[in-house]
Each structure stands twice: as C-alpha cells, then as structure tokens.
Short mmCIF file of C-alpha atoms in Angstrom, two decimals:
data_model
loop_
_atom_site.label_atom_id
_atom_site.label_comp_id
_atom_site.label_asym_id
_atom_site.label_seq_id
_atom_site.Cartn_x
_atom_site.Cartn_y
_atom_site.Cartn_z
CA MET A 294 14.50 24.99 -11.93
CA ILE A 295 11.41 23.52 -10.29
CA HIS A 296 9.24 21.77 -12.77
CA PHE A 297 6.21 23.90 -13.66
CA TYR A 298 3.22 22.73 -15.71
CA GLU A 299 0.22 24.74 -16.99
CA LEU A 300 -2.59 22.43 -17.81
CA SER A 301 -4.29 24.75 -20.29
CA THR A 302 -1.16 24.87 -22.50
CA MET A 303 -0.28 21.16 -22.44
CA ASN A 304 -0.87 18.79 -25.35
CA ALA A 305 -1.90 15.18 -24.95
CA SER A 306 1.65 13.77 -24.89
CA GLN A 307 2.82 16.28 -22.30
CA ARG A 308 -0.20 15.45 -20.13
CA VAL A 309 0.67 11.78 -20.35
CA ARG A 310 4.20 12.60 -19.26
CA LEU A 311 2.82 14.54 -16.29
CA LEU A 312 0.70 11.60 -15.23
CA ARG A 313 3.72 9.23 -15.38
CA ARG A 314 5.34 8.10 -12.19
CA ALA A 315 8.24 5.88 -11.36
CA GLU A 316 6.29 2.69 -10.64
CA LEU A 317 4.91 2.65 -14.16
CA GLN A 318 8.48 2.22 -15.47
CA ILE A 319 9.04 -1.17 -13.81
CA ASP A 320 8.59 -3.14 -17.08
CA GLU A 321 12.33 -2.75 -17.80
CA LEU A 322 13.13 -4.37 -14.40
CA THR A 323 11.17 -7.55 -14.92
CA GLU A 324 13.84 -9.33 -16.96
CA ARG A 325 16.41 -8.51 -14.27
CA VAL A 326 14.08 -9.87 -11.55
CA ARG A 327 12.95 -13.04 -13.37
CA PRO A 328 16.21 -14.95 -12.77
CA ILE A 329 16.23 -13.97 -9.14
CA ILE A 330 12.78 -15.39 -8.68
CA GLN A 331 13.72 -18.56 -10.55
CA ALA A 332 16.89 -19.03 -8.45
CA VAL A 333 14.96 -18.70 -5.19
CA ARG A 334 12.37 -21.15 -6.44
CA GLU A 335 15.04 -23.74 -7.44
CA ARG A 336 17.69 -23.23 -4.71
CA GLY A 337 15.82 -21.74 -1.78
CA ASP A 338 17.96 -20.62 1.13
CA GLU A 339 21.18 -20.89 -0.84
CA ALA A 340 19.90 -18.31 -3.29
CA LEU A 341 18.71 -15.98 -0.52
CA VAL A 342 22.14 -16.05 1.07
CA GLU A 343 23.75 -15.39 -2.29
CA PHE A 344 21.53 -12.41 -3.18
CA THR A 345 21.78 -10.93 0.34
CA GLU A 346 25.50 -10.85 -0.07
CA ARG A 347 25.35 -9.44 -3.57
CA PHE A 348 22.67 -6.77 -3.05
CA ASP A 349 22.91 -5.94 0.64
CA ARG A 350 26.62 -6.75 1.07
CA VAL A 351 25.83 -8.86 4.09
CA GLN A 352 27.16 -12.38 4.60
CA LEU A 353 24.63 -14.70 6.20
CA SER A 354 24.27 -18.41 6.74
CA PRO A 355 20.78 -20.04 6.30
CA ASP A 356 20.45 -20.37 10.11
CA ARG A 357 20.66 -16.60 10.50
CA LEU A 358 17.87 -15.76 8.03
CA ARG A 359 15.31 -15.83 10.77
CA VAL A 360 15.50 -13.18 13.53
CA GLY A 361 15.76 -14.84 16.88
CA GLN A 362 14.00 -13.87 20.12
CA ASP A 363 17.33 -12.73 21.55
CA GLU A 364 17.71 -10.10 18.80
CA ILE A 365 14.15 -8.90 19.46
CA GLU A 366 14.85 -8.57 23.18
CA ARG A 367 18.09 -6.73 22.31
CA ALA A 368 16.09 -4.32 20.10
CA HIS A 369 13.84 -3.47 23.05
CA ARG A 370 16.90 -2.61 25.14
CA LEU A 371 18.58 -0.57 22.36
CA LEU A 372 15.59 1.54 21.32
CA ASP A 373 15.39 5.00 22.80
CA SER A 374 12.52 5.17 25.25
CA SER A 375 11.09 8.28 23.54
CA VAL A 376 11.00 6.51 20.21
CA ARG A 377 9.36 3.51 21.79
CA GLU A 378 6.67 5.71 23.33
CA ALA A 379 6.04 7.34 19.96
CA ILE A 380 5.66 3.94 18.37
CA GLU A 381 3.32 2.77 21.11
CA HIS A 382 1.19 5.94 20.73
CA ALA A 383 1.01 5.44 16.96
CA ILE A 384 0.05 1.75 17.31
CA ARG A 385 -2.66 2.60 19.72
CA ASN A 386 -4.23 5.01 17.18
CA VAL A 387 -3.77 2.62 14.30
CA ARG A 388 -5.36 -0.19 16.23
CA ALA A 389 -8.27 1.95 17.40
CA PHE A 390 -9.10 2.92 13.80
CA HIS A 391 -8.70 -0.56 12.31
CA GLU A 392 -10.65 -2.26 15.10
CA ARG A 393 -13.67 -0.20 13.99
CA GLN A 394 -13.37 -1.81 10.51
CA LEU A 395 -13.96 -5.33 11.73
CA PRO A 396 -17.14 -6.75 10.12
CA HIS A 397 -19.52 -9.18 11.73
CA GLU A 398 -18.00 -12.67 11.72
CA LEU A 399 -21.22 -14.23 10.46
CA TRP A 400 -24.42 -12.76 9.12
CA PHE A 401 -27.64 -13.85 7.29
CA THR A 402 -30.51 -11.97 5.71
CA GLU A 403 -33.82 -13.34 4.51
CA VAL A 404 -34.08 -12.24 0.94
CA GLU A 405 -37.57 -13.72 0.61
CA PRO A 406 -39.52 -16.14 2.85
CA GLY A 407 -37.44 -19.28 3.41
CA VAL A 408 -34.50 -17.99 1.41
CA MET A 409 -31.51 -17.15 3.64
CA ALA A 410 -28.22 -15.68 2.28
CA GLY A 411 -25.25 -14.41 4.16
CA GLU A 412 -21.52 -14.42 4.63
CA LYS A 413 -18.93 -15.89 6.89
CA ILE A 414 -15.76 -13.81 7.49
CA THR A 415 -12.50 -15.61 8.18
CA PRO A 416 -8.85 -14.48 8.27
CA ILE A 417 -6.35 -15.48 5.62
CA SER A 418 -4.31 -18.34 6.95
CA SER A 419 -0.89 -16.78 6.34
CA VAL A 420 0.36 -13.42 5.08
CA GLY A 421 3.77 -12.03 4.23
CA LEU A 422 4.46 -8.43 5.04
CA TYR A 423 7.24 -6.70 3.18
CA VAL A 424 8.86 -3.81 5.08
CA PRO A 425 11.52 -1.93 3.08
CA ARG A 426 14.65 -0.44 4.58
CA GLY A 427 16.78 0.81 1.61
CA LYS A 428 16.52 4.57 2.27
CA GLY A 429 15.89 4.48 6.03
CA SER A 430 14.30 2.80 8.96
CA PHE A 431 10.50 2.29 8.65
CA PRO A 432 8.86 1.01 11.87
CA SER A 433 5.76 2.88 10.71
CA VAL A 434 5.38 0.56 7.69
CA MET A 435 5.78 -2.37 10.07
CA TYR A 436 2.87 -1.42 12.34
CA MET A 437 0.70 -0.15 9.42
CA LEU A 438 0.80 -3.64 8.07
CA ALA A 439 1.10 -5.77 11.15
CA ALA A 440 -1.62 -4.05 13.30
CA PRO A 441 -4.50 -4.72 10.87
CA ALA A 442 -3.22 -8.22 10.14
CA SER A 443 -3.14 -8.95 13.86
CA ILE A 444 -6.62 -7.41 14.41
CA ALA A 445 -7.95 -9.53 11.57
CA GLY A 446 -6.75 -12.68 13.40
CA VAL A 447 -4.30 -13.97 10.80
CA PRO A 448 -2.82 -17.12 12.37
CA ARG A 449 0.60 -16.72 10.77
CA ILE A 450 2.08 -13.28 10.15
CA VAL A 451 5.49 -13.32 8.45
CA VAL A 452 7.74 -10.28 7.87
CA CYS A 453 10.64 -9.97 5.45
CA THR A 454 12.85 -6.92 5.72
CA PRO A 455 16.36 -6.20 4.52
CA PRO A 456 19.24 -6.34 7.01
CA GLY A 457 21.33 -3.30 7.76
CA PRO A 458 25.13 -3.16 6.99
CA ASP A 459 25.81 -5.00 10.24
CA GLY A 460 23.47 -7.81 9.28
CA MET A 461 20.93 -6.86 11.95
CA VAL A 462 17.35 -5.78 11.47
CA ASP A 463 16.46 -2.27 12.46
CA PRO A 464 15.62 -2.28 16.21
CA ALA A 465 12.69 0.07 15.92
CA SER A 466 11.05 -2.13 13.29
CA LEU A 467 11.63 -5.20 15.45
CA VAL A 468 10.02 -3.51 18.41
CA ALA A 469 7.03 -2.46 16.32
CA ALA A 470 6.67 -6.04 14.98
CA ASP A 471 6.87 -7.51 18.45
CA LEU A 472 4.29 -5.03 19.84
CA CYS A 473 1.91 -6.00 16.99
CA GLY A 474 2.23 -9.78 17.48
CA VAL A 475 4.22 -10.74 14.35
CA HIS A 476 5.04 -14.45 14.42
CA GLU A 477 8.11 -14.70 12.14
CA ILE A 478 10.72 -12.13 10.99
CA TYR A 479 13.34 -12.76 8.31
CA ARG A 480 16.34 -10.58 7.37
CA VAL A 481 15.70 -10.84 3.66
CA GLY A 482 14.85 -8.01 1.22
CA GLY A 483 14.23 -7.20 -2.41
CA ALA A 484 12.77 -9.40 -5.15
CA GLN A 485 14.33 -12.45 -3.46
CA ALA A 486 12.18 -11.89 -0.34
CA ILE A 487 9.01 -11.75 -2.43
CA ALA A 488 9.98 -15.00 -4.23
CA ALA A 489 10.75 -16.74 -0.86
CA LEU A 490 7.32 -15.76 0.50
CA ALA A 491 5.64 -16.93 -2.68
CA TYR A 492 7.31 -20.28 -3.14
CA GLY A 493 8.85 -21.06 0.27
CA THR A 494 12.38 -22.15 1.00
CA GLN A 495 13.97 -24.57 3.48
CA THR A 496 13.67 -21.86 6.17
CA ILE A 497 10.78 -19.60 5.08
CA GLY A 498 7.44 -21.27 4.67
CA ARG A 499 5.28 -20.01 1.80
CA VAL A 500 2.39 -17.66 2.50
CA ARG A 501 -1.00 -17.19 0.88
CA LYS A 502 -0.76 -13.42 0.43
CA ILE A 503 1.99 -10.80 0.25
CA THR A 504 1.52 -7.08 0.89
CA GLY A 505 3.66 -4.03 1.56
CA PRO A 506 5.51 -1.27 -0.33
CA GLY A 507 8.92 -1.64 -1.97
CA SER A 508 11.26 -0.65 -4.68
CA GLY A 509 10.74 -1.09 -8.36
CA TYR A 510 12.39 -4.51 -8.07
CA VAL A 511 9.90 -5.54 -5.41
CA ALA A 512 7.02 -4.29 -7.56
CA ALA A 513 8.37 -6.16 -10.56
CA ALA A 514 8.66 -9.37 -8.49
CA LYS A 515 5.04 -9.01 -7.36
CA ARG A 516 3.94 -8.51 -10.97
CA LEU A 517 5.75 -11.66 -12.10
CA LEU A 518 4.37 -13.66 -9.25
CA TYR A 519 0.75 -12.61 -9.72
CA GLY A 520 -1.20 -15.83 -10.10
CA THR A 521 1.28 -17.79 -7.92
CA VAL A 522 0.34 -15.82 -4.80
CA ASP A 523 -2.00 -12.96 -3.91
CA VAL A 524 0.33 -9.98 -4.21
CA GLY A 525 -1.99 -7.42 -2.61
CA LEU A 526 -2.34 -3.83 -3.54
CA PRO A 527 0.31 -2.10 -5.82
CA ALA A 528 2.36 -0.14 -3.31
CA GLY A 529 5.43 1.28 -5.02
CA PRO A 530 7.43 4.49 -4.68
CA SER A 531 5.81 7.35 -2.73
CA GLU A 532 3.60 9.87 -4.51
CA SER A 533 1.44 12.77 -3.43
CA ILE A 534 -0.69 15.67 -4.65
CA THR A 535 -1.28 18.79 -2.53
CA LEU A 536 -4.47 20.53 -3.76
CA ALA A 537 -4.55 24.15 -2.70
CA ASP A 538 -6.46 27.38 -3.30
CA GLU A 539 -5.53 30.98 -2.68
CA SER A 540 -6.29 30.64 1.09
CA ALA A 541 -3.34 28.29 1.62
CA ASP A 542 -0.13 29.42 3.25
CA PRO A 543 2.76 29.16 0.73
CA GLU A 544 5.20 28.47 3.55
CA LEU A 545 3.21 25.42 4.71
CA LEU A 546 2.73 24.24 1.17
CA ALA A 547 6.51 24.44 0.47
CA ARG A 548 7.14 22.32 3.57
CA ASP A 549 4.43 19.75 2.78
CA VAL A 550 5.34 19.09 -0.84
CA LEU A 551 8.78 17.90 0.40
CA ILE A 552 7.33 15.27 2.73
CA GLU A 553 6.73 12.49 0.14
CA ALA A 554 9.51 13.80 -2.15
CA GLU A 555 12.20 13.08 0.40
CA HIS A 556 11.41 9.37 0.40
CA GLY A 557 13.57 8.85 -2.73
CA PRO A 558 14.47 9.95 -6.25
CA ASP A 559 11.64 7.79 -7.57
CA SER A 560 8.98 9.63 -5.57
CA SER A 561 6.35 11.89 -7.08
CA SER A 562 5.13 15.13 -5.49
CA LEU A 563 2.89 17.69 -7.12
CA LEU A 564 1.33 20.92 -5.93
CA VAL A 565 -1.92 21.50 -7.90
CA THR A 566 -3.62 24.87 -7.69
CA ALA A 567 -5.66 27.32 -9.76
CA SER A 568 -3.87 30.30 -8.16
CA ARG A 569 -0.91 31.63 -10.11
CA PRO A 570 0.26 33.92 -7.29
CA LEU A 571 0.22 30.94 -4.88
CA SER A 572 2.20 28.73 -7.36
CA GLU A 573 4.75 31.48 -7.86
CA ALA A 574 5.13 32.07 -4.10
CA VAL A 575 5.70 28.41 -3.42
CA MET A 576 8.23 28.16 -6.29
CA SER A 577 10.16 31.03 -4.80
CA ILE A 578 10.22 29.42 -1.32
CA LEU A 579 11.05 25.80 -2.31
CA PRO A 580 14.76 26.29 -3.02
CA GLU A 581 15.40 27.56 0.43
CA LYS A 582 13.49 24.64 2.01
CA ILE A 583 15.31 22.14 -0.17
CA ALA A 584 18.66 23.62 0.73
CA ALA A 585 17.89 23.25 4.44
CA LEU A 586 17.57 19.46 4.17
CA PRO A 587 20.48 17.01 4.80
CA GLU A 588 22.52 16.49 1.66
CA TRP A 589 21.30 13.01 0.96
CA ARG A 590 17.68 14.01 1.26
CA GLN A 591 18.42 17.09 -0.85
CA ALA A 592 19.62 14.78 -3.59
CA PHE A 593 16.35 12.87 -3.60
CA VAL A 594 14.19 16.06 -3.62
CA ARG A 595 16.24 17.74 -6.34
CA THR A 596 15.75 14.69 -8.54
CA VAL A 597 12.05 14.78 -7.94
CA PHE A 598 11.58 18.52 -8.57
CA GLU A 599 14.40 19.41 -10.95
CA ALA A 600 15.83 16.50 -12.86
CA PRO A 601 14.51 15.68 -16.33
CA GLU A 602 13.32 12.31 -15.10
CA GLY A 603 11.73 13.76 -11.95
CA THR A 604 7.98 13.34 -11.42
CA GLY A 605 7.33 16.28 -9.14
CA GLY A 606 6.59 19.97 -9.53
CA ILE A 607 3.86 22.60 -9.56
CA VAL A 608 0.72 22.25 -11.66
CA LEU A 609 -1.34 25.34 -12.52
CA ALA A 610 -5.01 24.80 -13.49
CA ALA A 611 -7.33 27.27 -15.07
CA SER A 612 -9.92 26.65 -12.36
CA MET A 613 -10.52 24.58 -9.21
CA ASP A 614 -12.80 22.24 -11.20
CA GLU A 615 -9.95 21.59 -13.65
CA ALA A 616 -7.59 21.03 -10.72
CA ILE A 617 -9.93 18.53 -9.17
CA ASP A 618 -10.44 16.75 -12.52
CA PHE A 619 -6.64 16.38 -12.83
CA VAL A 620 -6.35 15.01 -9.26
CA ASN A 621 -9.06 12.41 -10.02
CA GLU A 622 -7.28 11.44 -13.24
CA TYR A 623 -3.92 11.12 -11.45
CA ALA A 624 -5.39 9.14 -8.53
CA PRO A 625 -2.57 9.87 -6.08
CA GLU A 626 -1.41 7.65 -3.21
CA HIS A 627 -1.63 10.64 -0.82
CA LEU A 628 -3.84 13.68 -1.30
CA GLU A 629 -3.62 16.71 0.98
CA VAL A 630 -6.39 19.31 0.59
CA GLN A 631 -5.51 22.82 1.74
CA VAL A 632 -8.48 24.93 0.61
CA ARG A 633 -10.83 27.35 2.31
CA GLU A 634 -13.72 24.82 2.57
CA PRO A 635 -12.22 21.26 2.23
CA PHE A 636 -15.39 19.49 3.13
CA ALA A 637 -17.24 21.35 0.39
CA ILE A 638 -15.11 19.82 -2.34
CA LEU A 639 -14.70 16.38 -0.65
CA PRO A 640 -17.65 14.91 -2.65
CA LYS A 641 -15.87 15.75 -5.85
CA LEU A 642 -12.65 13.93 -4.92
CA ARG A 643 -13.02 10.34 -6.05
CA ASN A 644 -9.67 8.76 -6.61
CA ALA A 645 -6.98 8.81 -3.96
CA GLY A 646 -5.42 6.34 -1.54
CA GLU A 647 -6.05 8.77 1.33
CA ILE A 648 -7.42 12.29 1.59
CA LEU A 649 -6.03 14.53 4.33
CA LEU A 650 -8.30 17.59 4.87
CA GLY A 651 -7.37 21.00 6.19
CA HIS A 652 -4.28 22.99 7.04
CA TYR A 653 -3.46 20.99 10.18
CA THR A 654 -3.41 17.54 8.55
CA PRO A 655 -0.03 17.15 6.75
CA TYR A 656 1.03 13.91 5.16
CA CYS A 657 3.38 13.08 8.01
CA THR A 658 0.57 12.75 10.53
CA GLY A 659 -1.13 10.21 8.30
CA ASN A 660 2.16 8.47 7.70
CA TYR A 661 2.77 7.87 11.34
CA CYS A 662 0.11 8.20 13.96
CA LEU A 663 -3.25 9.65 12.82
CA GLY A 664 -4.75 6.13 12.76
CA THR A 665 -5.64 5.66 9.08
CA ASN A 666 -3.38 3.36 7.13
CA ALA A 667 -0.46 4.80 5.20
CA VAL A 668 0.22 1.80 2.98
CA LEU A 669 -1.72 2.85 -0.02
CA PRO A 670 -2.15 2.09 -3.79
CA THR A 671 0.27 3.87 -6.05
CA GLY A 672 0.82 4.21 -9.81
CA GLY A 673 -2.75 5.31 -10.46
CA PHE A 674 -4.23 2.21 -8.95
CA ALA A 675 -6.24 4.35 -6.49
CA HIS A 676 -8.80 4.24 -9.31
CA THR A 677 -9.64 0.70 -8.23
CA PHE A 678 -7.72 -0.26 -5.07
CA SER A 679 -8.37 0.79 -1.52
CA SER A 680 -6.03 1.66 1.34
CA THR A 681 -4.66 -1.16 3.45
CA SER A 682 -7.19 -2.26 6.08
CA VAL A 683 -8.31 -5.32 8.05
CA PHE A 684 -10.15 -6.34 4.86
CA ASP A 685 -6.83 -7.07 3.17
CA PHE A 686 -6.33 -9.88 5.73
CA LEU A 687 -9.87 -11.26 5.69
CA LYS A 688 -11.89 -13.22 3.12
CA ARG A 689 -15.63 -13.54 2.67
CA THR A 690 -17.44 -16.83 2.03
CA GLY A 691 -21.01 -16.79 0.80
CA LEU A 692 -23.54 -18.72 2.84
CA ALA A 693 -27.06 -19.84 1.95
CA TYR A 694 -29.87 -21.88 3.47
CA LEU A 695 -33.30 -22.79 1.98
CA THR A 696 -36.28 -24.09 3.86
CA LYS A 697 -38.71 -26.34 2.00
CA GLU A 698 -40.87 -23.23 1.36
CA GLY A 699 -37.85 -21.26 0.10
CA TYR A 700 -36.77 -24.10 -2.15
CA ALA A 701 -40.22 -24.33 -3.69
CA SER A 702 -40.23 -20.62 -4.41
CA LEU A 703 -36.94 -20.83 -6.30
CA SER A 704 -37.23 -24.17 -8.15
CA GLU A 705 -39.16 -23.00 -11.20
CA THR A 706 -36.93 -19.92 -11.73
CA THR A 707 -33.84 -22.12 -11.32
CA CYS A 708 -35.12 -24.71 -13.78
CA ARG A 709 -36.08 -22.25 -16.44
CA LEU A 710 -32.79 -20.40 -16.28
CA ALA A 711 -30.79 -23.65 -16.38
CA GLU A 712 -32.70 -24.88 -19.44
CA PHE A 713 -32.25 -21.50 -21.13
CA GLU A 714 -28.49 -21.62 -20.59
CA GLY A 715 -28.25 -25.19 -21.74
CA PHE A 716 -27.39 -26.94 -18.49
CA PRO A 717 -29.67 -30.01 -18.21
CA ALA A 718 -27.95 -31.39 -15.12
CA HIS A 719 -28.72 -28.12 -13.34
CA ALA A 720 -32.39 -28.42 -14.35
CA ASN A 721 -32.66 -32.09 -13.51
CA ALA A 722 -31.30 -31.52 -10.02
CA VAL A 723 -34.21 -29.17 -9.37
CA THR A 724 -36.97 -31.16 -10.97
CA GLU A 725 -35.91 -34.46 -9.46
CA ARG A 726 -35.52 -32.97 -5.98
CA TYR A 727 -38.96 -31.28 -6.28
CA ARG A 728 -40.61 -34.59 -7.07
CA VAL A 729 -39.07 -36.18 -4.02
#
C-alpha cells in the first residue's frame, strides 16, 4: 500500500515521523566513518587503495588514483554522440544561468562624506567536488558543480568520484568534467574521498572547500570534518514535494512523484494536496507506473512509497494554506508546483532548494538542462541554505577607506563606543591619531 497521510488526523509524533528523511538518520553512521577518516589522515594513499578494494571491489595502485589525460580522451571517443550533444546543451544552459550570478569584482559606496565601504570578490583557491556513482552515472552532477566553479574562476578544481567495476571512471562524467575545465580527477569515492580532500594524501592535495551530494556515509564524513574544511551545503539523498490542486493531471503527478523516488531507497517523495479526489486518483495510478519501471528502480521506489522505513507517499491537507504551511515546514530539496495559478502562491512558498512552477516544468528538466542548479540543500536545510551557485565558490572581503574628513566624522563615535565596551587601546588609537 502507498503511504497515505492526512494532516488533520495526525498527532505531533506522527507529524515528526512524516517530516523525517533519510539524511537525518546519519548519526548512526558516524562511528563507522570515523575510523575511515582517521586511517586516510594517517596513511594517505595506502588507506585509499585499501578502502577502494573493500568498498568498491576495485584493486588500484596509488599511481592509478588520478585519472590520466589518456582516459579522458578515451572517454570522448567512447561516449555516444547524442549523449555528448545533450551534455553540451545542458552545460550551455547551466553556464548561461550561472554567468548571470557573477557579482561585481570590486565595489565601493560612500556611506557618508569621506567614509567609503565596499567589498572585493575573489574565488576560493581550491575546491573539491564530490560526484557520486553508486546507483548510476551522474554527468549532470558533474557539470552542476563544475560549471559554476569554473565560472567563479576557482584556480584549482578537484573531483573525486567512485570507480566502476572495471576501475574506470564513467566516460560521460569525464567528458562533462573536461568540458567544464576541471583540473584534477580522482577515482576515489565514499567517506575516504571526503577525508582525502580534507586532509590531503601523497597523491591528492588538500582543498579549502568540499561540496557535492552523496550517500549517508559521505554526509557523515562531512559532518565529522566540519571545522577541518568547509563542507559546503548539506546535500544528501534526494527528496521532493509535489504541491498540487484539483486542476492537476493525476497521470502527470503519478509520473512526476517517481522522478526523485527512483534515485534510491533512501529518497523521499511526497505529493501534497488539499484535494481528496486527486490524491485517490494518483494513488490508484501509481502501482501501474511503478510496475512499468525496471526491476532495480522498482525496488527503490517500492521502498520509498511502501516500506515501513520509506519516506514517501501522499499527504492530504485540509486546505491549500495548510498544504503550503506543511511544505514550508518540510523545506524540500525539490518543490514542484502544479496548481491553477502557480505564480499566485509563489510569494507564500518560502523554504525549498528549488521551486519548479507549472505543469510543464517537471523535476527532470531542472535536474538536467533547465539552467538552474540541481545540487540543493536536503534534510530540511533549505530553511537556511541556498541552492549551489557561483557564490559557493567565491568569498567576499570587506573594504574600507577614510579620508581625513571621514576619519574626523567617525572618531568621536568610535572613541565613545570603545570606552563604553572597555577597550582602552581602541579608544587611544583614535584619540592619539586625531591629535596628530
């Protein structure tokens, strides 16, 4: 049976259960991940080779950790031309959108006569991009991360991605990385990759920031390494909410709620509506749509929608306002809005990694080629985090300049506040300079 929830009949504990998603359960993984991180920190490449054999069942030597130019050129030859064209089209749109985000490199404003304040924008010196592979090939994740990093002007862009069973990196991902100007690619995945990027090994130089989605183990590694390295936005297992009213087509809804659910058994996918007939119609169509999927994707989707531990289903609200309140509380990674007037309710939608409006904007267009970024905050962190953008790869430095007139206008205020807070050296620096 598809999970069905009626908000008006749920108690507090049931509502908490509904808001739960897989990423929030990573606490139990931290103790498994801790020794992996410690081993990489202490033994470097040796530990990476050991864990790659244990977890990926691939035997490597340290000199094969880095992907060589010959393998990248081979990937260009192997990749089907139609797939390459699709990747190039997607990258063009992603670049066009993210180029519009670039701020002015340097700016000043005169806050009062002689008092100039501004900012200098500079790229982060090195970033590590984590591109998962476990449940499939994800060139889209590669260009969603690498394109904005390249546009931001990051001098050193490093990618870690797990090897396939043959020890090779997915050709589509290699082509996407090459087209986006990635500087280094390593065939390392999981928590060990995050540790390598954070601490550095004999082969992999440490980076200043790590970003990209991953499994619960990757999320646990990032949490443990917070403070050692900037671990970026929390991007864990996929999650989505489809918000719909009675004008929506049940057939389309049944198709769309499967999009994020087929990523894996730890995904979350909810249909939220105030229409009981719509919810019943979708519930009746879903089994047929699920059965039409390949068996291994069926298994993922059935876990999401049917298993006791699954975090997907249909949510019935008493009104559209209650539905919107629930969406804002949940703060989904992806939010698809299929209502009669999507722009009318847009001002009320506050918390989501992305908002896809209208019947012709399914999740998959945003995931691949619409232009907006598909690497988004999960686990409820859309309450405070933004979607991946060029700003994730830039930093702002405050600038100030005072003329003699500006200094004179600020000296008394500075001195009084310094004395009030008990900082005599602050006050003396002003009074002594003023006398000079």
